[in-house]
Every structure is written in C-alpha cells, then in structure tokens.
Amino acid sequence: MSTLEDSYTISLSPLVLTHPTVSERLRIWKAAYPHWGDALTFDDYITREVKNLEICQESQGNFDNWILTDDSAADQRPLFSSCETFKKRAFICGKEGGLRDGTCCAVASVFTFPEYQGRGYAKKMMTLLGQEIRKFADFSVLWSDIGPKFYHSVGWKPFESTFIQLPAISHNAIFEDGLEAIKIEDLPHLIKRDEKILLKQLEVPSDKIRVLILPDLDTIKWHLFHEAFSCQHVLSRKPTIHGAIYTSPNYPRAQIWAIWTRKIYGQECESNTIHVLRLVIEDENISSDALKRGISTLFRMAQKEANEWACGTVEIWNPSDRVRKAAEGIEGLGAKLVTRENHHLSSMLWLTEGSIDEVDWFCNEGFAWC
C-alpha cells in the first residue's frame, strides 16, 4: 500500500494536509499507475479509479482522498504525498463487556511522488492524517508493504499477519455432498447472518479490548467491483461464483462458508491469487471431523476455481488455530502457513480507551483490506 519508506525527516512546518481537486487527483493516478496499474492498460487503470471513486462516494461519504502540499493555490501547488481513507463500520467490546458501535478509518494507497521521495513527506502526511482521524474514529488500520517499522513510527502498530496458502489444482477434485456455490444473490442474506454470528462471538468475555471491522455488504461489493473489472479487462470474462457454502449432513444448522475474489495482476498465474475475504464457521462447537470435511471441500473448490481463473494460489488470511490445524491435517491439500514480514502487514492506530497493547483485532481477515 506504500511505495517507499522515507529515509529521513526534515522540517515540514509550512505543509498542510487537504483534499485534492479533480485535476490533482488525476495527477496522482497518473503518477501511481506504474506502481498499481498491474496488468491494466493506462486508460483502463484511470477508468477503474474513476469508477472506484464513484462507488466509494455513493457509500454515504465514507471515502476521502488526501494530499500533503503547501499553501499555494489549488491546481498550482506541489503534490508531495497522497493517500486514501475509508470509514468502516466497527464494533468494540471492552474488558468488562458491553458491545458498542465504533468507527474505523482504513488508510490505503499511500504514495509519495518519485521526485519527493526520501525527504520525510510521507511521515509528515501520516502524522497529520492521524490527527484528522482522531476527530471521528475509534481506531485506524492499514496494510504495510514496506515492513513494520515506518508505520509503527507514526503510530500504527503492526499485528501478527499470517495466511494459509494453497496451490491451485488442475485435476478433478472430489467434493463432499452438501457443497453449493455462492452466487451474487446469496450474499446479502449470508452477510446478515454473518453479522449476527460475529457480534455474538465478540461478546464472549476476554481479558482484551476486542474490536471488529464489520464485513458488511458495501465492503464485499467493493472487492467484487475490483475483481470484476480486472477479470474483464485482463481475462475477458467476469466471475459468477463468489465462494461456496458447505452443509454437513450431521450438522445441518452449522454451515461453513467462504466468500472469495480473484486478485488478477497479469496473464501469468503465478502472480494471481484467489483471496478468501471471509471464512465463516456458523457453530464453533461443530465436531473436528465435520469441520475438517467442510474445510477440505471448501478449500478444494477454491483451488479448482484458482486453476480455472489463471490463479496460482489461494490465500486465507489470519486463520484461527482450529482452521489452521484442520487445513494442515488434510492429505493432499498442500496447505502451508506463511508469516508475513514485509507485505500486507496489518497495522492499527488505537485512538480510544486503553492501550493498543490491550487490543485484540478480532476477525482480521481479507475483507478488511483496502
């Protein structure tokens, strides 16, 4: 999410954090294209950013662009650094219990123009941004692509970030009975069910302050837009399967489902990934055998989808210990746990009661990334 760590800090007192004009935003997109355009042509990348902006602005003003600049006139001022922020629905449960609504501000697309890199502009921007976010949010999150140190130095503490990685499979997989594909029309109902499940789990007593970013419909639709756009422009087709749901014959009321998207970075499958946004286990008391069967059939379907969509791997972010053990114990699945060190490191700026060291980031899965 960031292109370069600043190597030193200089005096930046005359600088201001503000919003770009339309033409300034276009300048940012043009400069960022070599870093984030991936397999899209330049024109397609600009089109995607315009449509992304329209979608985000429709979500009740929950999106903003930011620039670090000076006090010169708009459209004549220099653009030093830029970023985006997304307001996300959240819930917080204190040590003594008591669930309450919260607001999370997710930071993305941190960028410093090449001619200004290494001068401390990104650090100044993030410092000022933290002050702005403090006015309306309980906490802020971001995903660092430059290791843990830089963002930690401006307040965003890195959290442990792991993922299960599975290889794509080209052979015909054998699925358990009770597996169904998730289509677009299934998502609203499943997401509402998931919210009830998550809030019930969040209220379980803990010695930590527990926080949850909600995987609501707007969040999932944002990921689906990016998936559809990339698939159409790179692979010339759009997906209709957005995950799978498994119903155990022995536990019909304890369904397990996964919602995923395809991250398409090019024609070569090695760089493309099936990204599991959310893995839901409806009843945590489901037997280990039933869980293993469900995980096996869901993950094998994701592997099959990966092969059909030119993806080399499947990723499931920050799995629970139970899911990890189940996946690692399935013969032929090829699951391995990877600990992140430099890329997609989840990090949090804590802005409300207590200390960041007391915070448990609950359900830190792929849907929250932006």
Short mmCIF file of C-alpha atoms in Angstrom, two decimals:
data_model
loop_
_atom_site.label_atom_id
_atom_site.label_comp_id
_atom_site.label_asym_id
_atom_site.label_seq_id
_atom_site.Cartn_x
_atom_site.Cartn_y
_atom_site.Cartn_z
CA MET A 1 0.00 0.00 0.00
CA SER A 2 3.03 2.26 0.09
CA THR A 3 5.77 2.69 -2.47
CA LEU A 4 8.69 3.87 -0.37
CA GLU A 5 9.71 4.32 3.24
CA ASP A 6 11.05 7.79 3.95
CA SER A 7 14.70 7.61 4.94
CA TYR A 8 14.88 10.78 6.99
CA THR A 9 12.75 13.64 8.23
CA ILE A 10 13.15 17.34 7.52
CA SER A 11 11.36 20.42 8.78
CA LEU A 12 7.96 20.46 7.11
CA SER A 13 6.16 23.08 9.19
CA PRO A 14 4.59 25.05 6.29
CA LEU A 15 2.94 21.98 4.83
CA VAL A 16 -0.77 21.18 5.02
CA LEU A 17 -2.98 18.11 4.68
CA THR A 18 -6.01 18.71 2.48
CA HIS A 19 -8.14 17.20 -0.30
CA PRO A 20 -7.08 17.25 -3.96
CA THR A 21 -9.01 18.86 -6.76
CA VAL A 22 -10.25 16.77 -9.70
CA SER A 23 -7.18 17.60 -11.78
CA GLU A 24 -4.83 16.95 -8.85
CA ARG A 25 -6.44 13.56 -8.29
CA LEU A 26 -5.77 12.73 -11.95
CA ARG A 27 -2.11 13.68 -11.47
CA ILE A 28 -1.91 11.25 -8.56
CA TRP A 29 -3.42 8.42 -10.60
CA LYS A 30 -1.04 9.04 -13.48
CA ALA A 31 1.98 9.01 -11.18
CA ALA A 32 0.80 5.91 -9.30
CA TYR A 33 -0.04 3.84 -12.40
CA PRO A 34 3.44 2.24 -12.73
CA HIS A 35 3.12 1.00 -9.14
CA TRP A 36 -0.51 -0.14 -9.01
CA GLY A 37 -1.65 -0.50 -12.62
CA ASP A 38 -0.62 -4.17 -12.72
CA ALA A 39 -1.91 -5.78 -15.94
CA LEU A 40 -4.32 -2.96 -16.80
CA THR A 41 -3.58 -0.54 -19.60
CA PHE A 42 -3.15 3.07 -18.55
CA ASP A 43 -6.61 4.03 -19.86
CA ASP A 44 -8.24 1.05 -18.13
CA TYR A 45 -6.49 1.92 -14.87
CA ILE A 46 -7.77 5.50 -14.98
CA THR A 47 -11.27 4.23 -15.81
CA ARG A 48 -11.13 1.87 -12.84
CA GLU A 49 -10.06 4.65 -10.48
CA VAL A 50 -12.86 6.92 -11.70
CA LYS A 51 -15.46 4.19 -11.21
CA ASN A 52 -13.98 3.24 -7.85
CA LEU A 53 -14.32 6.86 -6.74
CA GLU A 54 -17.95 6.94 -7.85
CA ILE A 55 -18.74 3.74 -5.95
CA CYS A 56 -16.98 4.92 -2.79
CA GLN A 57 -18.65 8.34 -2.84
CA GLU A 58 -22.04 6.65 -3.06
CA SER A 59 -21.37 5.00 0.31
CA GLN A 60 -22.63 7.93 2.41
CA GLY A 61 -19.43 9.96 2.14
CA ASN A 62 -17.24 7.27 3.67
CA PHE A 63 -14.28 7.85 1.34
CA ASP A 64 -11.69 10.63 1.05
CA ASN A 65 -8.56 11.44 -0.94
CA TRP A 66 -5.81 13.33 0.88
CA ILE A 67 -2.69 15.20 -0.22
CA LEU A 68 0.26 16.73 1.56
CA THR A 69 1.01 20.06 -0.10
CA ASP A 70 1.82 23.67 0.77
CA ASP A 71 -0.44 26.72 0.99
CA SER A 72 -0.19 27.63 -2.70
CA ALA A 73 -3.32 27.93 -4.84
CA ALA A 74 -5.14 24.74 -5.78
CA ASP A 75 -4.01 23.18 -9.08
CA GLN A 76 -0.78 25.20 -8.84
CA ARG A 77 0.61 23.70 -5.64
CA PRO A 78 3.07 20.80 -5.44
CA LEU A 79 1.80 17.32 -4.59
CA PHE A 80 4.25 15.70 -2.18
CA SER A 81 2.38 12.67 -0.84
CA SER A 82 -1.15 11.30 -1.11
CA CYS A 83 -3.40 8.61 0.34
CA GLU A 84 -7.00 7.44 0.61
CA THR A 85 -9.18 6.76 3.64
CA PHE A 86 -12.29 4.63 4.07
CA LYS A 87 -14.66 4.89 7.03
CA LYS A 88 -15.76 1.40 8.06
CA ARG A 89 -18.39 0.15 10.47
CA ALA A 90 -16.88 -1.37 13.58
CA PHE A 91 -17.81 -2.74 16.99
CA ILE A 92 -15.85 -2.61 20.23
CA CYS A 93 -16.24 -4.80 23.31
CA GLY A 94 -14.43 -3.71 26.48
CA LYS A 95 -12.86 -5.97 29.07
CA GLU A 96 -15.95 -5.65 31.24
CA GLY A 97 -18.22 -6.47 28.31
CA GLY A 98 -20.68 -4.09 26.75
CA LEU A 99 -20.74 -4.05 22.98
CA ARG A 100 -20.84 -0.65 21.29
CA ASP A 101 -20.74 0.75 17.77
CA GLY A 102 -17.43 2.15 16.64
CA THR A 103 -15.82 3.76 13.63
CA CYS A 104 -12.70 2.52 11.89
CA CYS A 105 -10.75 4.59 9.38
CA ALA A 106 -8.77 2.43 6.96
CA VAL A 107 -5.84 4.04 5.16
CA ALA A 108 -4.77 2.93 1.69
CA SER A 109 -2.76 3.92 -1.38
CA VAL A 110 -0.06 5.83 0.49
CA PHE A 111 2.09 7.35 -2.25
CA THR A 112 4.94 9.83 -2.47
CA PHE A 113 5.73 11.35 -5.85
CA PRO A 114 9.09 9.99 -7.05
CA GLU A 115 10.78 13.39 -7.16
CA TYR A 116 9.95 13.96 -3.47
CA GLN A 117 10.75 10.53 -2.03
CA GLY A 118 13.20 10.20 0.84
CA ARG A 119 12.50 13.66 2.29
CA GLY A 120 10.08 12.84 5.10
CA TYR A 121 6.87 13.84 3.32
CA ALA A 122 5.09 10.54 3.89
CA LYS A 123 5.90 10.69 7.61
CA LYS A 124 4.55 14.24 7.84
CA MET A 125 1.39 13.27 5.96
CA MET A 126 0.73 10.25 8.17
CA THR A 127 1.31 12.31 11.32
CA LEU A 128 -1.20 14.94 10.19
CA LEU A 129 -3.60 12.26 8.99
CA GLY A 130 -3.56 10.60 12.40
CA GLN A 131 -4.61 13.93 13.93
CA GLU A 132 -7.52 14.18 11.47
CA ILE A 133 -8.64 10.61 12.03
CA ARG A 134 -8.65 11.15 15.79
CA LYS A 135 -11.53 13.61 15.34
CA PHE A 136 -14.05 10.97 14.21
CA ALA A 137 -12.69 7.41 14.57
CA ASP A 138 -12.03 4.98 17.40
CA PHE A 139 -9.14 3.38 15.55
CA SER A 140 -7.42 3.23 12.19
CA VAL A 141 -5.94 0.35 10.21
CA LEU A 142 -3.65 -0.06 7.23
CA TRP A 143 -1.66 -2.78 5.48
CA SER A 144 2.03 -2.03 5.05
CA ASP A 145 4.01 -3.19 2.03
CA ILE A 146 7.27 -1.74 3.38
CA GLY A 147 7.77 -3.76 6.54
CA PRO A 148 6.71 -2.90 10.10
CA LYS A 149 8.98 -0.03 11.11
CA PHE A 150 7.82 3.04 9.19
CA TYR A 151 4.12 2.97 10.04
CA HIS A 152 4.87 1.91 13.61
CA SER A 153 6.98 5.07 13.95
CA VAL A 154 3.90 7.21 13.21
CA GLY A 155 1.51 5.28 15.45
CA TRP A 156 0.22 2.25 13.50
CA LYS A 157 1.32 -0.82 15.45
CA PRO A 158 1.90 -3.98 13.39
CA PHE A 159 -0.18 -7.02 14.28
CA GLU A 160 0.83 -10.59 13.59
CA SER A 161 -0.13 -11.35 9.99
CA THR A 162 -0.29 -14.90 8.67
CA PHE A 163 -2.10 -16.70 5.91
CA ILE A 164 -2.76 -20.23 4.74
CA GLN A 165 -1.51 -20.71 1.20
CA LEU A 166 -2.91 -23.43 -1.05
CA PRO A 167 -1.79 -24.33 -4.57
CA ALA A 168 -4.22 -24.33 -7.46
CA ILE A 169 -5.27 -27.82 -8.60
CA SER A 170 -5.72 -28.90 -12.19
CA HIS A 171 -7.19 -32.36 -11.58
CA ASN A 172 -10.84 -33.07 -10.86
CA ALA A 173 -11.37 -32.59 -7.13
CA ILE A 174 -13.77 -34.79 -5.19
CA PHE A 175 -16.21 -32.71 -3.16
CA GLU A 176 -18.32 -33.75 -0.20
CA ASP A 177 -22.09 -33.79 -0.60
CA GLY A 178 -23.65 -30.59 0.69
CA LEU A 179 -21.44 -28.13 -1.22
CA GLU A 180 -23.06 -25.26 -3.12
CA ALA A 181 -21.58 -22.32 -4.99
CA ILE A 182 -22.30 -18.82 -3.67
CA LYS A 183 -23.81 -16.51 -6.28
CA ILE A 184 -24.27 -12.75 -6.11
CA GLU A 185 -27.89 -13.07 -4.98
CA ASP A 186 -26.82 -15.17 -1.97
CA LEU A 187 -24.52 -12.54 -0.48
CA PRO A 188 -26.97 -10.15 1.28
CA HIS A 189 -28.54 -12.96 3.31
CA LEU A 190 -25.22 -14.60 4.18
CA ILE A 191 -23.68 -11.28 5.21
CA LYS A 192 -26.59 -10.54 7.57
CA ARG A 193 -26.22 -13.99 9.12
CA ASP A 194 -22.51 -13.45 9.49
CA GLU A 195 -23.02 -10.16 11.34
CA LYS A 196 -25.14 -11.91 13.97
CA ILE A 197 -22.55 -14.66 14.33
CA LEU A 198 -19.67 -12.21 14.71
CA LEU A 199 -21.39 -9.98 17.26
CA LYS A 200 -22.31 -13.00 19.37
CA GLN A 201 -18.68 -14.17 19.29
CA LEU A 202 -17.39 -10.68 20.04
CA GLU A 203 -19.33 -10.56 23.31
CA VAL A 204 -17.53 -13.59 24.75
CA PRO A 205 -15.64 -12.46 27.91
CA SER A 206 -11.98 -11.65 27.32
CA ASP A 207 -9.05 -10.03 29.10
CA LYS A 208 -8.59 -7.88 25.99
CA ILE A 209 -10.45 -5.00 24.37
CA ARG A 210 -11.89 -6.69 21.30
CA VAL A 211 -12.51 -4.80 18.06
CA LEU A 212 -14.23 -5.89 14.89
CA ILE A 213 -14.37 -4.30 11.45
CA LEU A 214 -17.70 -5.44 10.06
CA PRO A 215 -17.67 -7.36 6.74
CA ASP A 216 -20.82 -5.61 5.55
CA LEU A 217 -22.33 -5.67 2.06
CA ASP A 218 -20.68 -2.41 0.94
CA THR A 219 -17.27 -3.80 1.88
CA ILE A 220 -17.79 -7.04 -0.03
CA LYS A 221 -19.23 -5.22 -3.06
CA TRP A 222 -16.11 -3.01 -3.20
CA HIS A 223 -13.94 -6.11 -3.53
CA LEU A 224 -16.29 -7.60 -6.13
CA PHE A 225 -16.08 -4.44 -8.24
CA HIS A 226 -12.29 -4.62 -8.35
CA GLU A 227 -12.42 -8.33 -9.15
CA ALA A 228 -14.93 -7.93 -11.97
CA PHE A 229 -13.05 -5.03 -13.52
CA SER A 230 -9.69 -6.82 -13.53
CA CYS A 231 -11.12 -10.12 -14.77
CA GLN A 232 -13.00 -8.44 -17.60
CA HIS A 233 -10.08 -6.33 -18.79
CA VAL A 234 -7.32 -8.92 -18.35
CA LEU A 235 -9.10 -12.26 -18.88
CA SER A 236 -12.10 -11.02 -20.93
CA ARG A 237 -14.69 -12.60 -18.63
CA LYS A 238 -16.38 -11.96 -15.30
CA PRO A 239 -16.87 -14.48 -12.49
CA THR A 240 -20.30 -15.61 -11.34
CA ILE A 241 -19.15 -17.76 -8.41
CA HIS A 242 -18.16 -15.75 -5.34
CA GLY A 243 -17.48 -18.53 -2.86
CA ALA A 244 -19.03 -21.72 -1.58
CA ILE A 245 -21.12 -22.97 1.33
CA TYR A 246 -20.97 -26.40 2.91
CA THR A 247 -23.74 -28.09 4.90
CA SER A 248 -22.71 -31.14 6.91
CA PRO A 249 -25.29 -33.95 6.86
CA ASN A 250 -24.69 -34.39 10.59
CA TYR A 251 -24.80 -30.66 11.43
CA PRO A 252 -27.34 -29.10 9.03
CA ARG A 253 -27.62 -25.96 11.17
CA ALA A 254 -23.87 -25.45 11.38
CA GLN A 255 -22.93 -24.35 7.90
CA ILE A 256 -19.44 -23.30 6.85
CA TRP A 257 -18.90 -20.87 4.00
CA ALA A 258 -16.19 -18.88 2.29
CA ILE A 259 -16.54 -15.72 0.22
CA TRP A 260 -13.66 -15.05 -2.16
CA THR A 261 -12.45 -12.89 -5.01
CA ARG A 262 -9.81 -13.28 -7.68
CA LYS A 263 -6.81 -10.93 -7.49
CA ILE A 264 -5.62 -10.64 -11.08
CA TYR A 265 -2.23 -8.99 -11.58
CA GLY A 266 -1.34 -10.37 -15.01
CA GLN A 267 -1.68 -13.19 -17.51
CA GLU A 268 0.76 -15.41 -15.61
CA CYS A 269 -0.99 -17.47 -12.94
CA GLU A 270 1.95 -17.32 -10.52
CA SER A 271 1.12 -13.71 -9.65
CA ASN A 272 -2.67 -14.17 -9.37
CA THR A 273 -4.50 -15.30 -6.25
CA ILE A 274 -7.87 -16.46 -5.01
CA HIS A 275 -8.32 -14.18 -2.00
CA VAL A 276 -10.68 -15.54 0.67
CA LEU A 277 -12.39 -12.46 2.05
CA ARG A 278 -14.29 -14.22 4.84
CA LEU A 279 -14.41 -17.74 6.22
CA VAL A 280 -17.49 -18.35 8.37
CA ILE A 281 -17.99 -21.24 10.79
CA GLU A 282 -21.57 -20.85 11.93
CA ASP A 283 -21.23 -23.02 15.04
CA GLU A 284 -17.82 -23.10 16.73
CA ASN A 285 -18.94 -26.27 18.56
CA ILE A 286 -19.03 -28.28 15.35
CA SER A 287 -17.04 -31.50 15.66
CA SER A 288 -13.44 -31.59 14.48
CA ASP A 289 -14.30 -34.22 11.89
CA ALA A 290 -17.18 -32.20 10.44
CA LEU A 291 -15.03 -29.07 10.41
CA LYS A 292 -12.25 -30.91 8.61
CA ARG A 293 -14.67 -32.20 5.98
CA GLY A 294 -16.10 -28.74 5.46
CA ILE A 295 -12.72 -27.03 5.26
CA SER A 296 -11.48 -29.70 2.85
CA THR A 297 -14.35 -29.36 0.40
CA LEU A 298 -14.46 -25.54 0.55
CA PHE A 299 -10.72 -25.15 0.09
CA ARG A 300 -10.60 -27.72 -2.73
CA MET A 301 -13.31 -25.82 -4.57
CA ALA A 302 -11.30 -22.61 -4.13
CA GLN A 303 -8.26 -24.44 -5.53
CA LYS A 304 -10.31 -25.59 -8.53
CA GLU A 305 -11.54 -22.02 -9.08
CA ALA A 306 -7.95 -20.81 -8.90
CA ASN A 307 -6.97 -23.12 -11.73
CA GLU A 308 -9.94 -22.05 -13.85
CA TRP A 309 -9.16 -18.34 -13.35
CA ALA A 310 -5.41 -18.33 -14.01
CA CYS A 311 -4.57 -18.06 -10.30
CA GLY A 312 -1.59 -19.90 -8.89
CA THR A 313 -2.61 -19.91 -5.24
CA VAL A 314 -5.40 -19.48 -2.69
CA GLU A 315 -4.88 -17.34 0.43
CA ILE A 316 -6.85 -17.44 3.69
CA TRP A 317 -5.72 -14.57 5.94
CA ASN A 318 -5.12 -14.91 9.68
CA PRO A 319 -6.87 -18.25 10.17
CA SER A 320 -7.85 -19.44 13.63
CA ASP A 321 -5.72 -22.16 15.19
CA ARG A 322 -8.54 -24.63 14.66
CA VAL A 323 -8.85 -23.85 10.95
CA ARG A 324 -5.08 -23.96 10.52
CA LYS A 325 -4.77 -27.35 12.20
CA ALA A 326 -7.67 -28.72 10.16
CA ALA A 327 -6.17 -27.49 6.88
CA GLU A 328 -2.68 -28.76 7.68
CA GLY A 329 -4.11 -32.18 8.54
CA ILE A 330 -5.89 -32.69 5.21
CA GLU A 331 -3.91 -35.03 2.98
CA GLY A 332 -3.20 -33.68 -0.50
CA LEU A 333 -4.47 -30.17 0.22
CA GLY A 334 -0.98 -28.69 0.21
CA ALA A 335 -1.72 -26.14 2.93
CA LYS A 336 1.14 -24.19 4.46
CA LEU A 337 1.11 -21.33 6.96
CA VAL A 338 3.05 -18.23 5.93
CA THR A 339 4.02 -15.43 8.32
CA ARG A 340 4.21 -12.02 6.68
CA GLU A 341 7.33 -9.94 7.17
CA ASN A 342 7.13 -7.10 4.65
CA HIS A 343 3.92 -7.14 2.59
CA HIS A 344 0.27 -6.73 3.65
CA LEU A 345 1.25 -6.30 7.29
CA SER A 346 -1.92 -5.40 9.18
CA SER A 347 -1.35 -2.41 11.49
CA MET A 348 -3.54 -0.39 13.84
CA LEU A 349 -3.61 3.12 15.31
CA TRP A 350 -5.65 2.97 18.53
CA LEU A 351 -7.49 6.18 19.44
CA THR A 352 -9.92 5.36 22.25
CA GLU A 353 -9.82 3.96 25.80
CA GLY A 354 -7.00 1.72 26.90
CA SER A 355 -3.72 0.89 25.21
CA ILE A 356 -3.05 -0.69 21.82
CA ASP A 357 -1.29 -3.49 23.70
CA GLU A 358 -4.66 -4.40 25.24
CA VAL A 359 -6.43 -4.70 21.88
CA ASP A 360 -7.44 -7.95 20.18
CA TRP A 361 -8.17 -7.37 16.48
CA PHE A 362 -10.99 -9.88 16.08
CA CYS A 363 -11.66 -11.44 12.65
CA ASN A 364 -8.71 -9.80 10.93
CA GLU A 365 -9.47 -11.42 7.59
CA GLY A 366 -9.12 -10.48 3.93
CA PHE A 367 -12.33 -8.46 3.64
CA ALA A 368 -10.92 -5.61 5.77
CA TRP A 369 -8.01 -4.93 3.40
CA CYS A 370 -8.30 -1.95 1.07
#
